[in-house]
Amino acid sequence: MPDKRPFDLLNEMLNKEVVLAIKGNKVFKGKLISYDIHMNLELFSVKERKDDGSFSDAQISKMLIRGDSIVYVYME
Amino acid sequence: MPDKRPFDLLNEMLNKEVVLAIKGNKVFKGKLISYDIHMNLELFSVKERKDDGSFSDAQISKMLIRGDSIVYVYME
Amino acid sequence: MPDKRPFDLLNEMLNKEVVLAIKGNKVFKGKLISYDIHMNLELFSVKERKDDGSFSDAQISKMLIRGDSIVYVYME
Amino acid sequence: MPDKRPFDLLNEMLNKEVVLAIKGNKVFKGKLISYDIHMNLELFSVKERKDDGSFSDAQISKMLIRGDSIVYVYME
Amino acid sequence: MPDKRPFDLLNEMLNKEVVLAIKGNKVFKGKLISYDIHMNLELFSVKERKDDGSFSDAQISKMLIRGDSIVYVYME
Amino acid sequence: MPDKRPFDLLNEMLNKEVVLAIKGNKVFKGKLISYDIHMNLELFSVKERKDDGSFSDAQISKMLIRGDSIVYVYME
Amino acid sequence: MPDKRPFDLLNEMLNKEVVLAIKGNKVFKGKLISYDIHMNLELFSVKERKDDGSFSDAQISKMLIRGDSIVYVYME
């Protein structure tokens, strides 16, 4: 196995804005505050993607996303 | 890994009103009374979100939500 | 973590009438007789919610509900 | 926790006719022969519920139902 | 708990023709060659049930079915 | 339990052409190169089944299929 | 069991362009940077497959895909 691990990317993403997709096709964008080994994530200042692909103005201040709901996370 | 963990947010949310989404697209709002390591949550004075996005008047006094039903939890 | 735990609520619900929702959108009402750490529940004198939101007259005497089918449980 | 446990009900159901619902909305009726800690169940002389709510005449002699397929089990 | 266990039925089914239903509503019939504790099953000379309820002529010689795909298994 | 185990069949299938069905109704055919205890499989020279039941000409050279996606595997 | 294991293929895929399918029928293409025992994957320079089968121009720089979302991974 390589020395690098996928969770290193989560570490690299800390305090940066990430986009994450959860099961059921919802997509959120927000600043990644913390994560744990279950891939539970805390986001700050979160926007939800609308049907037209843009993100909502309305922001959620603090959000906990359950790890097993997550499909992928990326930095743009 | 960062010192901060997503469950710290659950702790911060205690006795505050939270909004939580569960699988199957239901959304509830209520005061968070307790949680455990499985993310099972106890809510107090719970309202369910209606199709128009507003929350019901009818309140459920005490509710236990199973952790693996939860998709995300946030404070507004 | 708080001293109180979500399972304390299950304990509080014992011998009281509860409403529980299971995956696939079925809702049952009955007296909670017992539970275990998997959230398997035994109910007594159980009615199923009909499409119009009311509960059936027909009662099931004793019912075991599998914990991982459960979405939430509440007292009215 | 109470001394009584949901699996006590399975024990009480042994050699009695039970109705059980599995994921995907199928319902079977038969005599409960055995169970294990995963809630795998063995049924004897099993009938499947038809769309009109009645049960089939055709009987399956011996059936093993996988525990994690089960939603609930009850005695009428 | 009773001395008899549901897996005893699998043992009894060895080298007999069984019918098994898997998630997604497919049904197969074949001779049960082996099983393990995960309920993975090996079948021999397997036919798939067609929409009209009859089984295909075409036979699969040897088939491994993953245990967590299985809903129920029975002998006719 | 019998001495024979379902994974013995996987061993027997090594370096032979197998057909495997995964959740979501996709079917692949290819040579089985390796497997592990999670039933993760490596296939070589893989074709996907088309809607008409035939297999594609286009071949994937090397493919890893996640074990918990697998429903069944067989040799024709 | 054979000496070769399916995860050897992941190792072989490192720093190469792979195509991966996740649950819900999404397909991504990108360079595999790292993986772990849960099959969590890090991809670099990621394109999503469009409905016409071609891949998007727009690229995601760095992406973490959750292992239990993955159905299969291949090299073309």
XYZ file of C-alpha atoms in Angstrom:
532
model
C 0.000 0.000 0.000
C 1.110 3.537 -0.614
C 2.139 5.760 2.295
C -0.438 8.305 1.289
C -4.003 7.577 2.417
C -7.380 8.985 1.314
C -7.918 10.489 4.767
C -4.792 12.597 4.224
C -6.915 14.430 1.697
C -9.537 15.162 4.361
C -6.752 16.590 6.470
C -5.589 18.723 3.589
C -9.170 19.946 3.103
C -9.471 21.266 6.676
C -10.524 24.916 6.798
C -11.024 24.923 3.051
C -14.275 25.024 1.130
C -15.350 21.578 -0.012
C -18.248 20.179 -2.000
C -19.799 16.967 -0.802
C -22.422 14.684 -2.246
C -24.609 12.562 -0.021
C -26.879 9.653 -0.816
C -30.129 10.749 -2.371
C -28.316 13.183 -4.627
C -28.038 16.207 -2.348
C -24.892 18.316 -2.648
C -23.550 20.757 -0.056
C -20.717 23.266 -0.093
C -19.064 24.573 3.037
C -15.847 24.958 5.001
C -14.610 21.688 6.474
C -14.099 22.120 10.220
C -13.493 18.577 11.416
C -13.815 14.887 10.571
C -13.487 11.568 12.339
C -12.633 7.995 11.372
C -16.248 7.311 10.370
C -15.975 10.187 7.898
C -18.519 12.161 9.891
C -17.875 15.764 8.855
C -18.517 19.153 10.389
C -19.108 21.952 7.919
C -19.321 25.691 8.497
C -21.323 28.191 6.440
C -23.076 25.598 4.317
C -25.002 26.100 1.090
C -27.125 23.476 -0.659
C -26.973 23.007 -4.411
C -30.167 23.878 -6.210
C -31.693 22.055 -9.175
C -30.090 24.499 -11.611
C -26.629 23.592 -10.292
C -26.044 26.865 -8.450
C -25.805 27.025 -4.679
C -28.361 28.630 -2.346
C -27.711 32.020 -0.753
C -29.226 30.878 2.507
C -26.528 29.512 4.684
C -26.559 27.003 7.455
C -24.121 28.027 10.127
C -22.967 24.685 11.491
C -23.737 21.254 10.120
C -22.855 17.685 11.002
C -23.026 15.187 8.130
C -23.120 11.516 8.941
C -20.225 9.625 7.379
C -22.215 6.760 5.952
C -24.405 9.254 4.059
C -21.403 10.565 2.160
C -20.635 9.493 -1.394
C -17.724 11.788 -2.227
C -16.035 15.021 -1.165
C -13.936 17.297 -3.310
C -12.172 20.637 -3.541
C -12.930 22.652 -6.622
C -6.332 14.565 12.544
C -7.569 17.790 14.043
C -8.313 17.993 17.755
C -11.836 19.083 17.004
C -14.267 16.283 16.141
C -17.718 16.314 14.501
C -19.285 15.000 17.713
C -18.081 18.158 19.467
C -20.710 19.887 17.391
C -23.404 17.571 18.763
C -22.222 18.548 22.235
C -22.404 22.204 21.327
C -25.952 21.646 20.023
C -27.241 20.250 23.348
C -30.309 22.090 24.617
C -30.456 24.085 21.405
C -32.959 23.795 18.599
C -31.621 21.719 15.725
C -32.915 20.649 12.344
C -32.254 17.106 11.262
C -32.835 15.243 8.030
C -33.402 11.517 7.989
C -33.347 9.032 5.148
C -36.484 9.178 3.045
C -36.393 12.957 3.057
C -38.181 13.724 6.324
C -36.971 16.732 8.287
C -37.589 17.422 11.986
C -36.882 20.399 14.216
C -36.579 20.153 17.966
C -34.416 20.724 21.018
C -31.531 18.265 21.262
C -31.650 16.544 24.654
C -29.080 13.792 24.311
C -27.017 11.719 21.888
C -24.839 8.637 21.977
C -21.910 7.267 19.991
C -24.274 5.736 17.408
C -25.669 9.227 16.809
C -29.021 8.161 18.229
C -30.636 11.442 19.235
C -33.319 12.456 21.698
C -35.339 15.501 20.705
C -37.839 17.514 22.734
C -40.813 19.466 21.370
C -40.457 18.222 17.816
C -42.069 19.585 14.663
C -42.023 17.923 11.241
C -41.364 19.926 8.101
C -44.309 20.096 5.744
C -44.193 19.965 1.953
C -44.258 23.765 1.731
C -41.055 23.958 3.786
C -42.719 25.303 6.950
C -42.882 23.259 10.131
C -46.032 21.757 11.658
C -47.678 23.334 14.693
C -48.401 19.949 16.180
C -45.596 18.988 18.430
C -44.270 15.666 19.516
C -43.163 15.866 23.095
C -40.287 13.384 23.194
C -38.706 11.587 20.272
C -35.881 9.126 19.773
C -34.294 9.123 16.308
C -32.171 6.171 15.312
C -28.624 7.191 14.412
C -28.349 5.249 11.200
C -31.479 6.995 9.890
C -29.792 10.384 10.164
C -28.301 12.147 7.162
C -27.359 15.495 8.692
C -28.070 17.767 11.644
C -27.671 21.523 11.771
C -28.294 24.657 13.766
C -29.924 27.472 11.873
C -21.046 13.795 26.376
C -24.089 14.449 28.480
C -25.065 12.031 31.251
C -28.449 11.551 29.687
C -28.592 9.102 26.784
C -31.224 8.501 24.059
C -31.864 4.997 25.421
C -32.963 6.598 28.693
C -35.959 7.748 26.729
C -36.758 4.164 25.710
C -36.646 3.284 29.380
C -38.979 6.135 30.185
C -41.338 4.913 27.459
C -41.721 1.426 28.962
C -45.344 0.452 29.516
C -46.486 3.611 27.782
C -48.089 3.932 24.390
C -45.574 4.915 21.718
C -45.713 5.631 18.027
C -42.938 4.254 15.867
C -42.045 4.680 12.229
C -40.202 1.995 10.338
C -38.447 2.081 6.982
C -40.859 1.967 4.085
C -43.102 4.501 5.794
C -45.209 2.228 7.990
C -46.239 3.603 11.393
C -47.375 1.560 14.402
C -48.801 2.518 17.782
C -48.664 0.250 20.803
C -47.509 -0.198 24.381
C -43.758 -0.629 24.680
C -43.026 -3.844 26.581
C -39.280 -4.250 26.156
C -36.229 -3.218 24.154
C -32.614 -4.285 23.768
C -29.333 -2.642 22.770
C -30.085 -3.199 19.072
C -33.292 -1.205 19.552
C -35.366 -4.296 18.842
C -38.713 -3.487 20.421
C -41.619 -5.516 21.738
C -45.015 -3.862 21.459
C -48.349 -4.895 22.933
C -51.793 -4.175 21.489
C -50.516 -2.703 18.237
C -52.425 -0.670 15.665
C -51.144 0.299 12.208
C -51.639 3.787 10.848
C -53.915 3.959 7.829
C -53.462 6.191 4.802
C -55.843 8.785 6.250
C -53.569 9.168 9.294
C -55.916 7.392 11.725
C -55.003 4.070 13.314
C -56.670 0.723 12.582
C -59.149 -0.805 15.021
C -57.738 -4.235 14.429
C -55.080 -4.922 16.968
C -52.068 -7.149 16.913
C -51.564 -8.652 20.310
C -47.773 -9.004 20.482
C -45.233 -7.720 18.001
C -41.471 -7.734 17.690
C -39.980 -4.947 15.570
C -36.430 -5.321 14.341
C -34.212 -2.476 15.522
C -32.590 -1.704 12.217
C -36.039 -1.222 10.661
C -36.801 1.615 13.048
C -36.512 5.255 12.036
C -37.941 6.984 15.105
C -40.082 6.374 18.181
C -42.073 8.964 20.088
C -44.627 9.552 22.824
C -47.497 11.779 21.861
C -33.094 -1.750 31.087
C -36.021 -3.993 31.806
C -35.485 -7.679 32.560
C -37.760 -8.632 29.717
C -36.185 -8.573 26.266
C -37.709 -8.559 22.752
C -36.155 -11.972 22.044
C -38.219 -13.384 24.902
C -41.157 -12.824 22.618
C -39.525 -14.951 19.908
C -39.149 -17.659 22.506
C -42.785 -17.345 23.452
C -43.717 -17.605 19.764
C -41.973 -20.964 19.273
C -44.275 -23.614 17.828
C -46.994 -21.023 17.357
C -48.237 -19.534 14.115
C -46.668 -16.145 13.435
C -46.965 -13.527 10.726
C -43.795 -11.879 9.541
C -43.112 -9.018 7.179
C -39.887 -8.814 5.233
C -38.329 -5.959 3.295
C -39.981 -5.441 -0.058
C -43.411 -5.807 1.489
C -43.814 -9.583 1.420
C -45.702 -11.178 4.322
C -45.554 -14.838 5.372
C -47.490 -16.865 7.915
C -46.203 -20.101 9.409
C -45.254 -21.978 12.545
C -42.039 -20.710 14.132
C -39.619 -23.624 14.552
C -36.396 -21.909 15.550
C -34.484 -18.619 15.647
C -30.955 -17.441 16.340
C -29.300 -14.254 17.590
C -29.316 -12.768 14.072
C -33.092 -13.211 14.025
C -32.789 -15.792 11.265
C -36.043 -17.746 11.526
C -37.165 -21.204 10.506
C -40.839 -21.509 9.616
C -42.933 -24.611 8.990
C -45.989 -24.861 6.745
C -45.667 -21.373 5.305
C -48.238 -19.381 3.354
C -47.589 -16.102 1.533
C -50.026 -13.208 1.773
C -51.711 -12.359 -1.520
C -52.519 -8.882 -2.790
C -56.081 -9.131 -1.477
C -54.738 -9.645 2.053
C -55.669 -13.341 2.288
C -53.015 -16.045 2.483
C -52.223 -18.602 -0.241
C -53.398 -22.185 0.040
C -50.141 -23.446 -1.357
C -47.822 -24.194 1.466
C -44.072 -24.241 1.669
C -42.989 -27.017 3.944
C -39.793 -25.597 5.471
C -38.419 -22.100 5.084
C -35.422 -20.185 6.349
C -35.820 -16.408 6.471
C -32.704 -14.288 6.766
C -32.775 -12.092 9.868
C -31.747 -8.860 8.227
C -34.662 -9.208 5.785
C -37.168 -9.107 8.622
C -39.086 -5.979 9.537
C -41.464 -7.325 12.173
C -42.992 -10.537 13.489
C -46.268 -10.885 15.344
C -48.820 -13.299 16.739
C -52.399 -12.592 15.750
C -33.369 -20.364 23.110
C -34.361 -23.629 21.525
C -31.714 -26.251 20.720
C -32.745 -26.234 17.096
C -31.305 -23.399 15.001
C -32.278 -22.011 11.581
C -28.925 -23.121 10.155
C -29.872 -26.699 10.990
C -32.387 -26.336 8.207
C -29.622 -25.371 5.771
C -27.834 -28.517 6.816
C -30.965 -30.545 6.234
C -31.295 -28.960 2.776
C -27.833 -30.096 1.628
C -27.925 -32.037 -1.624
C -31.628 -31.299 -1.972
C -33.312 -28.973 -4.421
C -34.097 -25.607 -2.838
C -35.749 -22.421 -3.989
C -34.189 -19.158 -2.924
C -35.231 -15.565 -3.288
C -32.689 -12.779 -3.437
C -33.080 -9.030 -3.116
C -34.479 -7.462 -6.251
C -37.062 -10.208 -6.563
C -35.064 -12.835 -8.430
C -35.770 -16.479 -7.567
C -33.481 -19.452 -8.277
C -33.926 -23.188 -7.919
C -31.037 -25.610 -7.621
C -29.352 -28.273 -5.540
C -27.690 -26.890 -2.406
C -24.046 -27.955 -2.364
C -22.609 -25.924 0.510
C -23.112 -22.936 2.786
C -21.110 -20.944 5.298
C -21.839 -18.818 8.370
C -22.517 -15.757 6.202
C -25.227 -17.784 4.429
C -23.222 -17.690 1.212
C -24.617 -20.619 -0.754
C -23.320 -22.810 -3.551
C -25.975 -24.171 -5.876
C -25.678 -26.809 -8.607
C -27.786 -27.058 -11.749
C -29.583 -23.755 -11.245
C -32.691 -22.463 -12.981
C -34.068 -18.929 -12.735
C -37.780 -18.284 -12.266
C -39.402 -16.554 -15.202
C -42.080 -13.898 -15.046
C -44.817 -16.495 -15.549
C -43.675 -18.306 -12.409
C -42.158 -21.294 -14.209
C -38.422 -21.962 -14.159
C -36.082 -21.660 -17.131
C -34.826 -24.731 -18.978
C -31.407 -23.232 -19.329
C -29.289 -24.311 -16.444
C -26.328 -22.747 -14.772
C -23.918 -25.432 -13.723
C -22.370 -23.930 -10.575
C -23.404 -20.764 -8.803
C -22.288 -18.870 -5.723
C -24.928 -16.651 -4.126
C -23.793 -13.991 -1.692
C -25.397 -14.425 1.720
C -26.449 -10.849 2.241
C -28.377 -10.955 -1.042
C -30.596 -13.732 0.247
C -34.079 -13.097 1.571
C -35.315 -16.641 2.121
C -34.640 -20.259 1.146
C -37.119 -23.098 1.144
C -37.757 -26.690 0.167
C -40.939 -27.304 -1.765
C -21.670 -28.015 8.475
C -20.339 -29.676 5.361
C -16.618 -29.702 4.653
C -17.203 -28.013 1.344
C -17.642 -24.242 1.487
C -19.043 -21.744 -1.045
C -15.626 -20.072 -1.306
C -14.232 -23.358 -2.599
C -16.261 -22.621 -5.684
C -14.507 -19.272 -6.078
C -11.233 -21.126 -5.896
C -12.418 -23.556 -8.538
C -13.420 -20.613 -10.731
C -9.931 -19.073 -10.738
C -8.588 -18.453 -14.242
C -11.942 -19.460 -15.703
C -14.527 -17.251 -17.315
C -17.315 -16.348 -14.905
C -20.493 -14.327 -15.102
C -21.333 -12.091 -12.179
C -24.337 -10.001 -11.327
C -24.034 -6.901 -9.187
C -26.662 -4.803 -7.441
C -28.515 -2.567 -9.815
C -28.852 -5.370 -12.337
C -25.541 -5.076 -14.166
C -23.929 -8.302 -15.365
C -20.258 -8.779 -16.294
C -18.343 -11.653 -17.829
C -14.597 -12.088 -17.476
C -11.778 -14.289 -16.292
C -11.503 -14.494 -12.513
C -7.996 -13.537 -11.442
C -8.308 -13.246 -7.668
C -10.688 -12.885 -4.743
C -10.483 -12.149 -1.033
C -12.571 -12.910 2.051
C -14.837 -9.917 1.379
C -15.619 -11.450 -2.014
C -13.881 -8.543 -3.746
C -13.041 -9.933 -7.171
C -10.499 -9.108 -9.839
C -11.599 -9.840 -13.388
C -9.571 -9.811 -16.601
C -10.880 -9.080 -20.088
C -14.343 -8.028 -18.975
C -17.472 -7.593 -21.063
C -20.743 -6.056 -19.878
C -24.091 -7.611 -20.732
C -26.226 -5.488 -22.992
C -29.997 -5.070 -22.800
C -30.525 -7.753 -25.457
C -28.719 -10.280 -23.263
C -25.571 -10.478 -25.392
C -22.229 -9.219 -24.134
C -20.377 -6.163 -25.429
C -17.372 -6.498 -27.724
C -15.582 -3.716 -25.954
C -13.437 -5.171 -23.250
C -12.171 -3.770 -20.013
C -8.703 -5.053 -19.369
C -8.604 -5.215 -15.567
C -11.481 -4.669 -13.175
C -11.967 -4.755 -9.423
C -15.521 -5.452 -8.250
C -16.408 -4.643 -4.681
C -17.625 -7.704 -2.790
C -20.684 -6.137 -1.236
C -21.922 -5.142 -4.697
C -22.043 -8.752 -5.783
C -25.266 -10.737 -5.884
C -24.100 -13.972 -7.495
C -21.284 -15.450 -9.594
C -21.495 -18.465 -11.847
C -19.720 -20.531 -14.475
C -21.745 -21.238 -17.565
C -6.821 -18.955 -1.818
C -4.563 -17.568 -4.480
C -1.553 -15.444 -3.535
C -2.838 -12.617 -5.684
C -5.504 -10.447 -4.112
C -7.966 -7.936 -5.603
C -6.286 -5.107 -3.693
C -3.076 -5.859 -5.595
C -4.926 -4.467 -8.564
C -5.573 -1.213 -6.691
C -1.870 -1.039 -6.032
C -1.135 -1.613 -9.688
C -3.586 1.169 -10.573
C -1.776 3.795 -8.463
C -0.860 6.900 -10.465
C -2.790 5.572 -13.438
C -6.093 6.791 -14.823
C -8.987 4.672 -13.623
C -12.718 4.645 -14.204
C -14.948 3.999 -11.219
C -18.643 3.467 -10.847
C -20.448 4.381 -7.652
C -23.904 3.506 -6.409
C -26.606 5.544 -8.088
C -24.977 5.040 -11.475
C -22.411 7.857 -11.448
C -19.088 7.175 -13.165
C -15.846 9.113 -12.621
C -12.477 9.009 -14.331
C -9.284 10.246 -12.718
C -5.787 9.392 -11.576
C -5.721 7.133 -8.536
C -3.597 8.746 -5.825
C -4.275 6.548 -2.793
C -6.563 3.948 -1.264
C -7.107 2.327 2.108
C -8.479 -0.978 3.398
C -12.051 0.347 3.251
C -11.501 0.995 -0.474
C -11.798 4.740 0.133
C -10.053 6.258 -2.877
C -8.372 9.558 -3.623
C -8.553 10.680 -7.226
C -6.775 13.537 -8.971
C -8.025 15.492 -11.979
C -11.465 13.916 -12.022
C -14.065 14.019 -14.794
C -17.671 12.805 -14.487
C -19.286 10.755 -17.229
C -22.139 12.509 -18.986
C -25.375 10.921 -20.168
C -23.979 10.489 -23.694
C -21.142 8.359 -22.312
C -18.413 10.965 -22.823
C -16.624 12.589 -19.902
C -16.947 16.216 -18.832
C -14.219 18.751 -19.597
C -14.630 20.343 -16.219
C -12.217 18.770 -13.839
C -12.287 18.348 -10.115
C -8.808 18.716 -8.742
C -8.888 16.391 -5.738
C -11.638 14.014 -4.738
C -12.219 11.500 -1.978
C -14.679 8.703 -2.782
C -16.110 6.699 0.052
C -15.331 3.001 -0.267
C -18.798 1.703 0.419
C -20.148 3.846 -2.431
C -17.963 2.058 -4.928
C -19.283 -0.680 -7.201
C -16.281 -1.309 -9.428
C -13.019 0.261 -10.600
C -11.183 -0.470 -13.825
C -8.348 0.549 -16.103
C -9.282 1.001 -19.713
